[in-house]
PDB file of C-alpha atoms in Angstrom:
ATOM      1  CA  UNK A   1      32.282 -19.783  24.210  1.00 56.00           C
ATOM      2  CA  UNK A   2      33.021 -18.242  20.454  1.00 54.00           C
ATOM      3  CA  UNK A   3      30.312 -20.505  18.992  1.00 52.00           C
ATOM      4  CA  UNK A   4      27.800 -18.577  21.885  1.00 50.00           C
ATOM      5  CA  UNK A   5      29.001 -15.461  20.873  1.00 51.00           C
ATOM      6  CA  UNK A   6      28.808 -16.378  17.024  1.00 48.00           C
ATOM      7  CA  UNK A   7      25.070 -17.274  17.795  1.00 45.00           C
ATOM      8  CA  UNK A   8      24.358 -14.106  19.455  1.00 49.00           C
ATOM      9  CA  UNK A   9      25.581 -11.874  16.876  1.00 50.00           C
ATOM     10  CA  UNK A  10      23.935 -13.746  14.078  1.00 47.00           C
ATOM     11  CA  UNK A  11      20.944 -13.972  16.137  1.00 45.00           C
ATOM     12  CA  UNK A  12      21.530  -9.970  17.054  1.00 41.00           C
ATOM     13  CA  UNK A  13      22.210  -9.512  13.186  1.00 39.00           C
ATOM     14  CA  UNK A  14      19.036 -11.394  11.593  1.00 39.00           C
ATOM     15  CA  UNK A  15      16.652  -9.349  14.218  1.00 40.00           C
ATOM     16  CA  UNK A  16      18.352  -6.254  13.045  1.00 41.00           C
ATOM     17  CA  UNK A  17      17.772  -6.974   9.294  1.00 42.00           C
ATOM     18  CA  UNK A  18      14.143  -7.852   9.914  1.00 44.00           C
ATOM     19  CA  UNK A  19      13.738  -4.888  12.513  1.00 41.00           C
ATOM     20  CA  UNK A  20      12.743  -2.667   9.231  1.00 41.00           C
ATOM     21  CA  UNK A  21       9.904  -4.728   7.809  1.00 41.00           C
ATOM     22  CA  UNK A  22       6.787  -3.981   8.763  1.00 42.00           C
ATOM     23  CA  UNK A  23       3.760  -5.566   7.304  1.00 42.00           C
ATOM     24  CA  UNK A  24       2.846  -2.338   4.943  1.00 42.00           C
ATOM     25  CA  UNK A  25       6.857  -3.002   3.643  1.00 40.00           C
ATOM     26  CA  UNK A  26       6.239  -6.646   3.396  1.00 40.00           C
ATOM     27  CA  UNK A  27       3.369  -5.779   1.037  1.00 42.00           C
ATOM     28  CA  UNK A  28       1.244  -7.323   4.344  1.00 44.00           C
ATOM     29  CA  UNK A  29      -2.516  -5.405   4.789  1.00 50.00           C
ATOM     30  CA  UNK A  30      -5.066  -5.737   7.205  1.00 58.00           C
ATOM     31  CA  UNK A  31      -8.258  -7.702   6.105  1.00 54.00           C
ATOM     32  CA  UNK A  32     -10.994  -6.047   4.429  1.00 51.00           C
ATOM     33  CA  UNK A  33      -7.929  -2.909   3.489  1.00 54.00           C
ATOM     34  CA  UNK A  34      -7.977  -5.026  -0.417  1.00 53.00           C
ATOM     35  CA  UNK A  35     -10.722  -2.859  -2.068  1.00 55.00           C
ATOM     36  CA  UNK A  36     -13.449  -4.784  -3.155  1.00 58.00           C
ATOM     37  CA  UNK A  37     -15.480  -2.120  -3.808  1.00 60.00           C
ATOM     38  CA  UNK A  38     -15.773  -2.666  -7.300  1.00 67.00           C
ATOM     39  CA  UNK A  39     -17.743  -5.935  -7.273  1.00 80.00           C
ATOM     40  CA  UNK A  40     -20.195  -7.465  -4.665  1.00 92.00           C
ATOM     41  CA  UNK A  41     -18.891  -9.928  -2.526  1.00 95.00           C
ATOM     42  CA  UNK A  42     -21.736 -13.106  -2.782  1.00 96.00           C
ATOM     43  CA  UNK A  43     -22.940 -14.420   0.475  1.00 98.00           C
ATOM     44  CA  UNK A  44     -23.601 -18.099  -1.701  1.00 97.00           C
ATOM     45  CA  UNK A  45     -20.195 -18.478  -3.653  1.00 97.00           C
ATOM     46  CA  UNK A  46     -17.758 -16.886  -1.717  1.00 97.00           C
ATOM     47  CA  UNK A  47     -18.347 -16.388   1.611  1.00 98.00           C
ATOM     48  CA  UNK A  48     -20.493 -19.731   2.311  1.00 98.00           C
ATOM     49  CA  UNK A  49     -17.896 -22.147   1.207  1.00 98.00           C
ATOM     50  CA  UNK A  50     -15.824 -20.489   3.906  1.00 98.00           C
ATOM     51  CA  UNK A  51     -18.426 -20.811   6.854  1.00 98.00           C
ATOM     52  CA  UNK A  52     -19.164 -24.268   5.629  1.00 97.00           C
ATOM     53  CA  UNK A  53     -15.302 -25.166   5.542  1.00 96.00           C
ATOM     54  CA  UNK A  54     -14.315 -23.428   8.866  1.00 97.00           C
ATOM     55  CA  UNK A  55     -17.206 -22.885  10.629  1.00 96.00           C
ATOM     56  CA  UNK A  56     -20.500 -24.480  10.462  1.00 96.00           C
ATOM     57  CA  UNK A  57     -18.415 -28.005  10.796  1.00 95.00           C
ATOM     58  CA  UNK A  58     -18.891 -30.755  13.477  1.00 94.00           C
ATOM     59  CA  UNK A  59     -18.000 -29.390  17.192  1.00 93.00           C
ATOM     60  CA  UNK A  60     -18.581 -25.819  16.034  1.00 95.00           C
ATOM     61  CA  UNK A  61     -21.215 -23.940  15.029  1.00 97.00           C
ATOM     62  CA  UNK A  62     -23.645 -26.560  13.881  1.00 96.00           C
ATOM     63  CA  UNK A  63     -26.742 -27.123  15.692  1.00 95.00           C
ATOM     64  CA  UNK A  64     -27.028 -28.491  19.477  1.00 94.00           C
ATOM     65  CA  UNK A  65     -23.324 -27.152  20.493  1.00 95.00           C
ATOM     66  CA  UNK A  66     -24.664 -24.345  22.278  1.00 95.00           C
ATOM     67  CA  UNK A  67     -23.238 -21.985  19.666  1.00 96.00           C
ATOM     68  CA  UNK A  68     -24.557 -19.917  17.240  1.00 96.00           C
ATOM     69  CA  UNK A  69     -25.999 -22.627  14.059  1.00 97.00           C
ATOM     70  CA  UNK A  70     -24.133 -21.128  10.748  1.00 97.00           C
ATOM     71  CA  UNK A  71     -25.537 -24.120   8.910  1.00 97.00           C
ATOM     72  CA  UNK A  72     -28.339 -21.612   8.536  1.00 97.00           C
ATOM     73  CA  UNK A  73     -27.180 -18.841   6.539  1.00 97.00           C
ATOM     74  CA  UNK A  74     -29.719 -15.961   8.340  1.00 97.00           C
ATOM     75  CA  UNK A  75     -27.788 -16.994  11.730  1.00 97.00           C
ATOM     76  CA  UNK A  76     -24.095 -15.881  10.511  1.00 97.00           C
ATOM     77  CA  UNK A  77     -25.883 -12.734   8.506  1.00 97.00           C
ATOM     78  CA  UNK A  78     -27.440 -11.884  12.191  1.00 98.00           C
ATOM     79  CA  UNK A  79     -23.774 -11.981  13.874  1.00 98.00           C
ATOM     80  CA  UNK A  80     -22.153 -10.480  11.145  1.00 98.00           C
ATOM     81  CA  UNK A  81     -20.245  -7.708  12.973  1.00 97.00           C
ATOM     82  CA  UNK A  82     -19.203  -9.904  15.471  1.00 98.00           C
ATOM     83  CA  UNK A  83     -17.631 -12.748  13.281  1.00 97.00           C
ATOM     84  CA  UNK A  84     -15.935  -9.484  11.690  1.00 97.00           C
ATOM     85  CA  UNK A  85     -13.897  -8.729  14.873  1.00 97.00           C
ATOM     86  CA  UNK A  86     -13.363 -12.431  15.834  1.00 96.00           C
ATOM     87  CA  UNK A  87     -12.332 -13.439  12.061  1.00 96.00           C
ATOM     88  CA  UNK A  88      -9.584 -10.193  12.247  1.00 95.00           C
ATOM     89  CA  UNK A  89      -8.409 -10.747  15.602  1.00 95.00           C
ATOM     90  CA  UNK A  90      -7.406 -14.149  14.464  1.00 94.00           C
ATOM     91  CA  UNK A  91     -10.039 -15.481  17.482  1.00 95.00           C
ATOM     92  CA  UNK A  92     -11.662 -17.367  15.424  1.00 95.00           C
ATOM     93  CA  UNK A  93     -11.911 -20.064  13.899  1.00 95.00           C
ATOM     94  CA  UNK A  94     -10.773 -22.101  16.797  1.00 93.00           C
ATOM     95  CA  UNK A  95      -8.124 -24.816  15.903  1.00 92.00           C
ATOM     96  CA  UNK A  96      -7.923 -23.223  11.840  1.00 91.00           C
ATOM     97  CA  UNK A  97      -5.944 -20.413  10.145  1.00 94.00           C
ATOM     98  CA  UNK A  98      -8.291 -18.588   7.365  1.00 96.00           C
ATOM     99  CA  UNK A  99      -6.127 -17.359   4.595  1.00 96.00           C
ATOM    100  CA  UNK A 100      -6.306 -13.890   3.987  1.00 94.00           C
ATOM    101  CA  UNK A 101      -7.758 -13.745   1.298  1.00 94.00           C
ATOM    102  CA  UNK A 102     -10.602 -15.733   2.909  1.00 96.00           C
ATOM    103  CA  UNK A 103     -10.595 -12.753   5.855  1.00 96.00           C
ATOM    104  CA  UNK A 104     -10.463 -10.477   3.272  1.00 94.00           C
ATOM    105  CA  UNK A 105     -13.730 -11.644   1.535  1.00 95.00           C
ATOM    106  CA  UNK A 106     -15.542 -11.853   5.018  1.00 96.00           C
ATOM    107  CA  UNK A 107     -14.535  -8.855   5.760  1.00 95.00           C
ATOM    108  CA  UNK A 108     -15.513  -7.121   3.209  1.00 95.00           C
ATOM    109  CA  UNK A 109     -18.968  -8.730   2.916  1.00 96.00           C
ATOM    110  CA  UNK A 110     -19.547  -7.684   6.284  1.00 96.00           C
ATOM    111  CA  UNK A 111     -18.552  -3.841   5.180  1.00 95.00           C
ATOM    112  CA  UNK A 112     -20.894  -3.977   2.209  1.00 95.00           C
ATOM    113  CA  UNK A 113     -23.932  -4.834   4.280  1.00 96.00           C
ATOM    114  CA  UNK A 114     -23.515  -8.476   5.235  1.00 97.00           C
ATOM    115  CA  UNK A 115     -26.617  -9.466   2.623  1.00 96.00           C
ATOM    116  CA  UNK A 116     -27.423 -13.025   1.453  1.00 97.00           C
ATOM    117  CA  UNK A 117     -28.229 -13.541  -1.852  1.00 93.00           C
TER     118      UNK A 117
END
């Protein structure tokens, strides 16, 4: 019974201590929220090694899956805004965990006008 109680007050206790921390405390911000305003975020070397890593892999979004083909760069530049929301809602991609840095520089291409180069 006193090792139960134990648990439950250091259980009670850690909860407490993290109670506190939210994400801004935590240094923690949402996607796209790290300016990159000061430099252009490339389509070719930093946001297609992601969608070729992640994305346009086999069982995805490679042609004849019934999903959209981002082997073909003009197909995730179309869906941009969508692959925004499901890349920040953590949707997406199925079965992976993009860092966020990687969110970040989606993100942000997507805010800057979502242009290959």
């Amino acid at each position: 019974m006193k090792k139960n109680l134990a648990l439950m007050f250091f259980a009670v206790l850690v909860c407490a201590a993290c109670s506190s921390e939210n994400e801004e405390d935590l240094g923690i911000t949402q996607p796209g929220t790290i300016t990159r305003e000061d430099r252009v975020i490339s389509y070719q070397t930093e946001v297609s090694p992601i969608v070729s890593t992640n994305c346009a892999i086999s069982g995805c979004h490679v042609g004849g899956t019934g999903l959209p083909n981002y082997t073909k760069d003009e197909n995730f530049e179309a869906d941009a805004n969508q692959i925004k929301i499901e890349v920040t809602s953590g949707r997406m991609p199925i079965g992976r965990t993009l860092s966020f840095e990687e969110r970040d520089i989606i993100v942000s291409w997507v805010n800057q006008g979502a242009e290959l180069d």
